[in-house]
Coordinates of C-alpha atoms in Angstrom, one line a residue:
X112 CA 105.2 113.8 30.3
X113 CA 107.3 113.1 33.4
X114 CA 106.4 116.1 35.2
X115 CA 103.0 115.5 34.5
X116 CA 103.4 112.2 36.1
X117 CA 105.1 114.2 39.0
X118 CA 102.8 116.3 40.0
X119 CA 99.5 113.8 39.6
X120 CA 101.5 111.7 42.0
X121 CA 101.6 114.5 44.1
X122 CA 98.2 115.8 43.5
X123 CA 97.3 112.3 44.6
X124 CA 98.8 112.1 47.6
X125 CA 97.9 115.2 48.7
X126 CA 94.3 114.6 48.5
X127 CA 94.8 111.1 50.1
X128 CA 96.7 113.4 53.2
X129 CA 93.8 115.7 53.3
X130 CA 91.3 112.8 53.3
X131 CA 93.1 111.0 55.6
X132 CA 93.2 114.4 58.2
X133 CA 89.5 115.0 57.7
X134 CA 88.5 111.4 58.3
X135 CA 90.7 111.3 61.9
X136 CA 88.5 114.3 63.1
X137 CA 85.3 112.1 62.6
X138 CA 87.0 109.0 64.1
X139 CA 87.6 110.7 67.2
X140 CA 84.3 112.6 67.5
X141 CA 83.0 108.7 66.7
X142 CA 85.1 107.0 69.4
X143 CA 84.0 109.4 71.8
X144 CA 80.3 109.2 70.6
X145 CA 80.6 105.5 71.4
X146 CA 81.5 105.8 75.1
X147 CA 78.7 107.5 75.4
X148 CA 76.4 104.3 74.7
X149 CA 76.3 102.2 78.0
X150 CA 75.8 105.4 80.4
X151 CA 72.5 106.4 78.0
X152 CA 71.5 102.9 78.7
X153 CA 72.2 103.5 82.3
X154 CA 69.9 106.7 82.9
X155 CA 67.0 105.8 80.4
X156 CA 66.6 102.1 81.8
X157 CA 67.7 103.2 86.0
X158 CA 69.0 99.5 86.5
X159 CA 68.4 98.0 90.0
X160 CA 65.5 100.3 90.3
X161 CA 68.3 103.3 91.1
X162 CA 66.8 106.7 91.2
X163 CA 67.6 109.1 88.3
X164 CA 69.8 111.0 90.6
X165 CA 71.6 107.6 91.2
X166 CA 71.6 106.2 87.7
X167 CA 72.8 109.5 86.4
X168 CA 75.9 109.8 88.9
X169 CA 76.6 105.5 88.1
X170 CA 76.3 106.7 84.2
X171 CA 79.2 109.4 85.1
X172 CA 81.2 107.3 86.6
X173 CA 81.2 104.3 84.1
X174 CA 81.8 106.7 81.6
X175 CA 84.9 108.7 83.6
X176 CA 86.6 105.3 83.9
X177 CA 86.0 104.5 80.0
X178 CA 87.9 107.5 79.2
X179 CA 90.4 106.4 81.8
X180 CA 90.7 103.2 79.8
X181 CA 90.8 103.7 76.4
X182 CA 92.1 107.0 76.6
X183 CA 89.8 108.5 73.8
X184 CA 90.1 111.6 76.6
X185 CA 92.7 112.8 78.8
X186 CA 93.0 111.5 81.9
X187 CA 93.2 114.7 84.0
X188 CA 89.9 116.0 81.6
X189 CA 88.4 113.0 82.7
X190 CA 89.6 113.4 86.1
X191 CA 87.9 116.8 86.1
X192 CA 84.8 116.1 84.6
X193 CA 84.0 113.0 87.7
X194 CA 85.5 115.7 90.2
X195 CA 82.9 117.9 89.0
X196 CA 79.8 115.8 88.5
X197 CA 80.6 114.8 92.4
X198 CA 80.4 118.4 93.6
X199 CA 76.9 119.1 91.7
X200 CA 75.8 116.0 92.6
X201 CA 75.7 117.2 96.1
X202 CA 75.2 113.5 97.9
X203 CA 78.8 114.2 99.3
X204 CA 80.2 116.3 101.3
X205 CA 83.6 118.8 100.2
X206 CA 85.6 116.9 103.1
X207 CA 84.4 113.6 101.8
X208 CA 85.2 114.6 97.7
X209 CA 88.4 116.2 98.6
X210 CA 89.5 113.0 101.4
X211 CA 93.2 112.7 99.9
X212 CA 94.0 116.0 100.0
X213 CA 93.1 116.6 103.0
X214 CA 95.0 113.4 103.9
X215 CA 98.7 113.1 105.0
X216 CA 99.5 110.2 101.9
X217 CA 98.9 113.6 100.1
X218 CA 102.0 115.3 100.9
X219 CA 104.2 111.6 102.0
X220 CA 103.0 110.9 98.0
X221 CA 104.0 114.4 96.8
X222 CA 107.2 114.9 98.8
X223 CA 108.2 111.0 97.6
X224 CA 108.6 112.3 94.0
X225 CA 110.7 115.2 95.4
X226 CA 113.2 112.6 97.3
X227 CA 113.0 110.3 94.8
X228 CA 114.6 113.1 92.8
X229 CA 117.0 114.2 95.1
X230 CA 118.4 110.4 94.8
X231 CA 118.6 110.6 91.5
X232 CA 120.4 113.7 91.6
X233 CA 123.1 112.9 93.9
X234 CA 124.0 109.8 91.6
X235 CA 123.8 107.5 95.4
X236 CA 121.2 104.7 93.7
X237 CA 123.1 104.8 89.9
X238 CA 126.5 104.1 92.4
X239 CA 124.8 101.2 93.7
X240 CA 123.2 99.8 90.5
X241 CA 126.5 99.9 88.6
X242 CA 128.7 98.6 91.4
X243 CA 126.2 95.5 91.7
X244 CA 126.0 95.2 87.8
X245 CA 129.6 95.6 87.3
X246 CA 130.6 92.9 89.9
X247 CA 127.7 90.3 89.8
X248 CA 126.1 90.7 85.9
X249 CA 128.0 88.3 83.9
X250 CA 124.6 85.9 82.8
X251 CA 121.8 86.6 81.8
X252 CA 120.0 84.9 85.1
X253 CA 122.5 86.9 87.3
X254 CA 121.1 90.1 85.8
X255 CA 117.4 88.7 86.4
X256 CA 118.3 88.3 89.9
X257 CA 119.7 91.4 90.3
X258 CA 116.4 93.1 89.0
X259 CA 114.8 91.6 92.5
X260 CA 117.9 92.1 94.6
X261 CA 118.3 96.1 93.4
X262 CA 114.3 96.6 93.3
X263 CA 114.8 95.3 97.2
X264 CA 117.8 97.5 97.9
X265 CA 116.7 100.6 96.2
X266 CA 113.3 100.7 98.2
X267 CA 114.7 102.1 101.1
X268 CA 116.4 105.1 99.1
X269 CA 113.5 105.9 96.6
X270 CA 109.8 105.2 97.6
X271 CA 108.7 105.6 94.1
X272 CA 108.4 102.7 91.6
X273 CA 107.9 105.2 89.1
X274 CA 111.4 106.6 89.7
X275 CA 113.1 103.1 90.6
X276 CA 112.3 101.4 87.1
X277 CA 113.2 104.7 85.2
X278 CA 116.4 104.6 86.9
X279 CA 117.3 100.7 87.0
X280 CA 116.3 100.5 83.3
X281 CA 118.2 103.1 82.2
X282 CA 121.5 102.1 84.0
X283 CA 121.1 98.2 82.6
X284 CA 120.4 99.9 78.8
X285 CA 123.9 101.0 79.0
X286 CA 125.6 97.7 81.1
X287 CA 123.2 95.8 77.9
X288 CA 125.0 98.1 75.1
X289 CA 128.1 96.5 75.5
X290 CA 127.3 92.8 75.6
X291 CA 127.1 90.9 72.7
X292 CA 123.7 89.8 73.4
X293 CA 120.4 89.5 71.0
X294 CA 117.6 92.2 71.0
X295 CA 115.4 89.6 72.2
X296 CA 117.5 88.7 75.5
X297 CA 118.2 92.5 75.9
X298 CA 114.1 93.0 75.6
X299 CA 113.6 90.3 78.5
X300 CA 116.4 91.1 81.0
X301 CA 114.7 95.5 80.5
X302 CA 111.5 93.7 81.4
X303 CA 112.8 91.8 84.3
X304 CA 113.2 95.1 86.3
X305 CA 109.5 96.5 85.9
X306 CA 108.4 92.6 86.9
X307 CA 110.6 92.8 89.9
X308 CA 109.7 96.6 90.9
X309 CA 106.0 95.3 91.2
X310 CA 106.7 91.8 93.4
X311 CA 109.6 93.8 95.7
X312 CA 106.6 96.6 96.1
X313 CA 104.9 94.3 98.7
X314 CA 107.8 93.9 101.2
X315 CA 107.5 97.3 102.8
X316 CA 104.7 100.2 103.4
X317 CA 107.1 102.5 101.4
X318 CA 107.6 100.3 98.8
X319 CA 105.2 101.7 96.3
X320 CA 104.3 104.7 98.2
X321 CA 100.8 105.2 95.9
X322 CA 99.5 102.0 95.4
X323 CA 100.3 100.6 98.9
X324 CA 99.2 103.6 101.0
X325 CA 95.9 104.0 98.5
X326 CA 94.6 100.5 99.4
X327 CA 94.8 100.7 103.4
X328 CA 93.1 104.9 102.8
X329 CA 90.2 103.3 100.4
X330 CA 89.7 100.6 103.2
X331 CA 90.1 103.0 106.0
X332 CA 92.3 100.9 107.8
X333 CA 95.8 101.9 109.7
X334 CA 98.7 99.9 109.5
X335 CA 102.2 100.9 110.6
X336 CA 105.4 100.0 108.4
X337 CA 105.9 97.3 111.4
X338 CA 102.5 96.1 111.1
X339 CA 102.5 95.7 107.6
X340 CA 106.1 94.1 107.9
X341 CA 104.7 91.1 109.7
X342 CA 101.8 91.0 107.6
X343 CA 103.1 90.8 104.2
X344 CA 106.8 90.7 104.6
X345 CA 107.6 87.2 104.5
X346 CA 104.8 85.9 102.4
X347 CA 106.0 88.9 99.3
X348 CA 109.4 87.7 99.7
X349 CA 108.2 83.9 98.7
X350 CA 106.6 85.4 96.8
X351 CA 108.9 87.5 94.9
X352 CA 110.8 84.4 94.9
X353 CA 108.5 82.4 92.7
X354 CA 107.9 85.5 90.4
X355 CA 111.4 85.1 89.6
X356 CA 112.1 81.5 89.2
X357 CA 108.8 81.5 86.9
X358 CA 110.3 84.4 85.3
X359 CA 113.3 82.5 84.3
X360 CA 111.3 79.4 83.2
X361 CA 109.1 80.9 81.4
X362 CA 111.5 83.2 79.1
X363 CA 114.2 80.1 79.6
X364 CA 114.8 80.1 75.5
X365 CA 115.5 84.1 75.3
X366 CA 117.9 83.6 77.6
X367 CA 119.7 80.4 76.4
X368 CA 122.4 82.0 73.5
X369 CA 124.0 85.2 74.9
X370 CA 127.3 86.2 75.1
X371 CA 128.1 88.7 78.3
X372 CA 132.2 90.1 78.2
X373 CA 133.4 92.2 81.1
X374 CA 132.2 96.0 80.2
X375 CA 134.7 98.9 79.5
X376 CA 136.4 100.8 82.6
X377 CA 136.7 97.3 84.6
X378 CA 134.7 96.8 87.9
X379 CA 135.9 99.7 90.2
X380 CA 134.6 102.8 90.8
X381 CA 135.4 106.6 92.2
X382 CA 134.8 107.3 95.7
X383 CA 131.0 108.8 96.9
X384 CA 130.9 113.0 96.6
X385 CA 129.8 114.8 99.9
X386 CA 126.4 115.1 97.8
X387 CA 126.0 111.4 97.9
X388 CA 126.7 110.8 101.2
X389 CA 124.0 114.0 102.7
X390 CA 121.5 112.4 100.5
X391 CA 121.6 108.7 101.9
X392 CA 122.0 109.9 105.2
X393 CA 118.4 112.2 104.8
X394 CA 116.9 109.2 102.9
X395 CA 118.4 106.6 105.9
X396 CA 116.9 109.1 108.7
X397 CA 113.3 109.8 106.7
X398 CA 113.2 105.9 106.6
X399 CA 114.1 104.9 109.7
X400 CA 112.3 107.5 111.1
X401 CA 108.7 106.3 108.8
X402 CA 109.9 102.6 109.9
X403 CA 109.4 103.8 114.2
X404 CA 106.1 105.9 113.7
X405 CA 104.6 103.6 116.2
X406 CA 107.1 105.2 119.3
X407 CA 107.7 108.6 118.3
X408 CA 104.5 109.5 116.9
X409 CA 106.0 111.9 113.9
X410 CA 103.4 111.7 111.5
X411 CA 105.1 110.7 108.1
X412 CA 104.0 113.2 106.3
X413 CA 105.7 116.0 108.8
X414 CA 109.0 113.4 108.2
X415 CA 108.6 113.2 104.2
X416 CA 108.1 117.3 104.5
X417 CA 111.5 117.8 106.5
X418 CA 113.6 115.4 104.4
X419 CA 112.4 117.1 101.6
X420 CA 113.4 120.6 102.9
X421 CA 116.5 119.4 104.3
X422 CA 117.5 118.3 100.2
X423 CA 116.4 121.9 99.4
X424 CA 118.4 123.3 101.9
X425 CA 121.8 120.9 101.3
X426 CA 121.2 121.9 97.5
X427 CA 120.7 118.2 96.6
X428 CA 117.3 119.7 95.1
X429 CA 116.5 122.9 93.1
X430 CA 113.3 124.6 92.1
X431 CA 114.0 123.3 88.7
X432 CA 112.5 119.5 90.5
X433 CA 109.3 120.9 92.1
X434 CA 107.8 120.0 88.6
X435 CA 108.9 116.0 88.9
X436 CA 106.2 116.2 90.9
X437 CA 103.0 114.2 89.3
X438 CA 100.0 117.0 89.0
X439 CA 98.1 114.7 87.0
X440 CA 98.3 111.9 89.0
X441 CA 98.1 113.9 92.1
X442 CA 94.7 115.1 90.6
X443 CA 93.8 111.1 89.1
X444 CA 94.0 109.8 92.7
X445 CA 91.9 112.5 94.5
X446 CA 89.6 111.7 92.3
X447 CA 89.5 107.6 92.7
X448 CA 90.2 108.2 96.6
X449 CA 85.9 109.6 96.6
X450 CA 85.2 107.1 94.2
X451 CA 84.3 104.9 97.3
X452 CA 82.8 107.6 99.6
X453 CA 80.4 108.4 97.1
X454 CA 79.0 105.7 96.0
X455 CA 78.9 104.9 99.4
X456 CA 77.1 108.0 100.5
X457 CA 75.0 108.0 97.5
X458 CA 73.7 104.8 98.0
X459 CA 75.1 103.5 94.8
X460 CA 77.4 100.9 96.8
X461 CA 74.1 99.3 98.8
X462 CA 72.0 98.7 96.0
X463 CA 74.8 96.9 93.7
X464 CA 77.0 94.7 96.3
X465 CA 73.0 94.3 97.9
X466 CA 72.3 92.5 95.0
X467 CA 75.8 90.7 94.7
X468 CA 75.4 89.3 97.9
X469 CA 73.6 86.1 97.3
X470 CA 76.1 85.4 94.8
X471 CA 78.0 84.9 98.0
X472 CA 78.4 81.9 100.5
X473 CA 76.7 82.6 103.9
X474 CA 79.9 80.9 105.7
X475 CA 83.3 81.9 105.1
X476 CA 85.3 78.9 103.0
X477 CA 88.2 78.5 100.4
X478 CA 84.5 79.3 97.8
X479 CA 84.1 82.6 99.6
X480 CA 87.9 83.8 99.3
X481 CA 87.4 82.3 95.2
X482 CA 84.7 84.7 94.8
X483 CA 86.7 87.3 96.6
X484 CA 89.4 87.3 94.4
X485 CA 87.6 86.5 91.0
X486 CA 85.4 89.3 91.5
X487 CA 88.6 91.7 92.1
X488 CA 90.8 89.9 89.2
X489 CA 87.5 90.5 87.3
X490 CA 86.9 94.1 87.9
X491 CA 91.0 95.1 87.2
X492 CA 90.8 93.3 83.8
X493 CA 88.0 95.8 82.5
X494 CA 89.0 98.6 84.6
X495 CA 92.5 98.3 83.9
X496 CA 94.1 100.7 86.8
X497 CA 94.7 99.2 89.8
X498 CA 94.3 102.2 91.9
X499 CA 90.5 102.9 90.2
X500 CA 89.7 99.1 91.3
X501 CA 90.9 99.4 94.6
X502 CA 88.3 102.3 94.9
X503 CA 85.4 100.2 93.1
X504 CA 85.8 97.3 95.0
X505 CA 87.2 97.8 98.3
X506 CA 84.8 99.6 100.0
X507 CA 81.9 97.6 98.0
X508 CA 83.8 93.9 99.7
X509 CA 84.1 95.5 102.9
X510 CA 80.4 95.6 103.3
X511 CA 79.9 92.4 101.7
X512 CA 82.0 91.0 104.2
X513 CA 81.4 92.6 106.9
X514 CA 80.9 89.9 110.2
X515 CA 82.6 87.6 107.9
X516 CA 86.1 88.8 107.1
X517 CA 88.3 91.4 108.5
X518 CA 88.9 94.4 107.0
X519 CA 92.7 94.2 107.3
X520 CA 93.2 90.7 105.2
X521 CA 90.7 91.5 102.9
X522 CA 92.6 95.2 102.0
X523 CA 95.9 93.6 101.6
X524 CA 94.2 90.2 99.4
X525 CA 92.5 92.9 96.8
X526 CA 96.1 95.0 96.9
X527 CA 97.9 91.8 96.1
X528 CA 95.9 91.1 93.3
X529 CA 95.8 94.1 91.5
X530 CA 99.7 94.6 91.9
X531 CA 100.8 91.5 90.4
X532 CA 98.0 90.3 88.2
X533 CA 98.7 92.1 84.6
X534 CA 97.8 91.1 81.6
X535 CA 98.2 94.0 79.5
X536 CA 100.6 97.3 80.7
X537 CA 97.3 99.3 81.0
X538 CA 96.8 97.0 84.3
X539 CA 99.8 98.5 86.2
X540 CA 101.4 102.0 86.1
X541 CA 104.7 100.2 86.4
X542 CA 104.2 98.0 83.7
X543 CA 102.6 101.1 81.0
X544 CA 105.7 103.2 82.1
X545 CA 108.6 100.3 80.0
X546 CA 105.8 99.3 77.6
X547 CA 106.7 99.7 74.3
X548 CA 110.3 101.4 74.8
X549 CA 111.7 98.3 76.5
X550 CA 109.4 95.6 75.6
X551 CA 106.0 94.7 73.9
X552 CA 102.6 93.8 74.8
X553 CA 103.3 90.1 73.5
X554 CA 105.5 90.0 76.4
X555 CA 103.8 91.1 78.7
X556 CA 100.8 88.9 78.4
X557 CA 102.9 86.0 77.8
X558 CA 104.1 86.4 81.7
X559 CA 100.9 87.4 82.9
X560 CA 99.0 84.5 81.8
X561 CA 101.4 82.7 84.2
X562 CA 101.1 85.2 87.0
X563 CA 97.2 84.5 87.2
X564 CA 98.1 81.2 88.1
X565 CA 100.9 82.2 90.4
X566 CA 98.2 85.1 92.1
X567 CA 95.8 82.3 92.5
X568 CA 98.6 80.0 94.2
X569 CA 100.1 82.6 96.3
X570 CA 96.6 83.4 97.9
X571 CA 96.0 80.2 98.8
X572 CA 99.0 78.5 100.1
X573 CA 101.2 81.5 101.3
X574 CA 99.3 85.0 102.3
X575 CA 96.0 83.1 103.4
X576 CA 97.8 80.4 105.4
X577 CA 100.8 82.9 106.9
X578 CA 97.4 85.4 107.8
X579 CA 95.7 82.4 110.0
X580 CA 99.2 82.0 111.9
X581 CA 99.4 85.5 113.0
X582 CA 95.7 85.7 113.6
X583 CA 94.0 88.4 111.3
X584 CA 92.5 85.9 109.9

């Protein structure tokens, strides 16, 4: 009788597995079917009076950037399938489409994950990290400010955010195991560091090497690491600076009861390997080096490439690293880098921001720099990515603006926004990359309901202000 009971169980359960693997097939196919919707709508009803050509190419692209979204497909499928339906599409040319590769961010992006690895591998930025921890971590608001402080410091050796946070939060995991602290406390001082990575991004050109360099190529401006320096430097720091404090007050009950003790092995450490020292000096030189391209000339992309080779060469990176290299994102930002062009070329761009423009002031005013950065806060909530709204909106705002506003401001305002304005982790790379291993979406919307205020603030009483004085503004 109890076997018979055994194996109905088991009967049971193995129908409710099959039915449970059939229904996920359907469910897919259905989620898919469902992205579908809106783009239909798009060619059958030709909003705006677009032509079908037109319609059909807006469909494509609102439908690519669904499946960027919700992931239903895979990005670099996705990624594909836009790449595609721009080359039948024929509106563009190939040199247009295939802008960032042809570009020199291509290879100063692809040669930054290489010497971002070669860091890593020569142990110079987990010497630093540890050293600082070891010495300067003994409360919880300590380590919080050391989040900002090594973010800042670690900039000039890896160019990579990716890379930084990966590295930072790894080395504070293991400082964390041995405190006597709660979960929660150990949750907020992991997400401290992916907070801070995003702020301390804005100092410096090379501070997010993607993100930063994307913004100035979608608005096809040219700024030098000087240039941008002076313009965003000392507003990002104040910036940064209120990102923190607001950090601290916002989580100021997480970080009340904890209990730090001085971790095993002391405070000193063993002397730097030849290793370590070869790879800070390439890292110093490719910096310094990006930092003067306004007197020698050296494009940095030619630098990136040599301090890359010299690693290879000095054996501080192997063959084995070539793959750290990002093919899918390589691929994702060729992709959003024509997004522009071809609307643009298309004449997708002239019809939409033509009928945006009496939305508009016809002066420029504190209203008309609102709008501004509503309508950019607006299109990175639905579109989520911030490189995929830089390349919506950008070039569409430039045109808007055009005899109004200066190309340069209005680049760096729609960068600014999208880089610390985060609701969910699907709004920043940065963020998605510690979601759920180091902390949880309730987090991170409980901070970024805070950081739409401070974006807001920021605009108007440091990086709008600071831009008059210099006169780009």
């Amino acid at each position: 009788m109890h076997k018979g009971n055994e194996d109905k169980k088991m009967i049971t359960k193995g129908i409710k597995k099959k039915t449970t693997t059939t229904n996920n097939i359907p469910n897919s196919i259905l989620l898919i079917a469902y992205t579908f919707i809106v783009p239909i709508l798009i060619v059958l009803v030709r909003p705006l009076e677009m032509s079908i050509r037109q319609s059909l190419l807006l469909a494509c692209l609102l439908l690519t950037i669904t499946w960027w979204t919700t992931n239903v497909i895979k990005k670099n499928y996705a990624s594909l399938f836009l790449l595609g339906t721009f080359l039948i599409e024929g509106s563009s040319t190939l040199r247009t489409i295939f802008r960032f590769p042809l570009s020199s961010n291509f290879f100063v992006i692809a040669c930054s994950f290489l010497l971002s690895q070669g860091i890593v591998n020569s142990n110079v930025a987990n010497r630093i990290s540890k050293k600082i921890l070891n010495r300067y971590g003994r409360t919880p608001y300590q380590l919080i400010a050391l989040s900002f402080i090594l973010s800042f410091i670690i900039n000039f050796l890896i160019p990579q955010p990716f890379s930084r946070v990966i590295l930072i939060a790894g080395i504070y995991t293991q400082f964390l195991s041995q405190m006597n602290i709660s979960s929660r406390t150990k949750e907020i001082l992991l997400y401290s560091i992916f907070v801070a990575s995003t702020s301390t991004s804005m100092l410096f050109i090379n501070g997010d090497i993607v993100l930063n360099n994307s913004a100035l190529e979608f608005g096809r401006i040219s700024i030098g690491w000087i240039e941008w320096a002076v313009n965003m430097g000392l507003p990002s720091l104040l910036t940064t600076l209120i990102m923190g404090i607001s950090f601290c007050i916002v989580f100021r009950r997480d970080l009340k009861e904890s209990l730090f003790i001085e971790p095993e092995g002391g405070w000193e450490g063993t002397k730097p390997s030849d290793k370590e020292k070869i790879a800070t000096l390439i890292m110093v030189v490719v910096v310094l080096l990006w930092a003067t391209e306004t007197y020698h000339h050296i494009n940095s992309a030619v630098v990136a490439i040599i301090g890359t080779l010299a690693m290879f060469v000095c054996g501080i990176l192997g063959w084995k690293d070539v793959k750290r290299v990002n093919i899918d994102l390589l691929l994702f930002l060729t992709v959003a880098y024509a997004i522009g062009s071809v609307l643009n070329e298309s004449g997708i761009a002239h019809i939409i921001y033509g009928n945006l423009v009496n939305i508009f002031p016809k002066e420029y005013s504190p209203l008309y720099m609102l709008i501004i950065i509503l309508t950019v806060m607006g299109l990175h909530m639905v579109l989520g990515s911030s490189i995929t709204t830089l390349s919506v909106a950008v070039p569409g705002l430039i045109e808007l603006t055009k005899g109004k506003m200066e190309a340069v401001p209005l680049v760096l305002l729609a960068y600014i926004i999208v880089n610390i304005h985060y609701l969910l982790p699907f709004h920043h790379v940065t963020i998605m990359i510690g979601a759920g291993e180091y902390y949880t979406t309730k987090t991170v919307f409980r901070y970024g309901l805070v950081q739409t205020m401070i974006v807001l603030m920021v605009a108007f009483m440091i990086y709008i202000p600071w831009w008059r004085l210099i006169g780009i503004l």
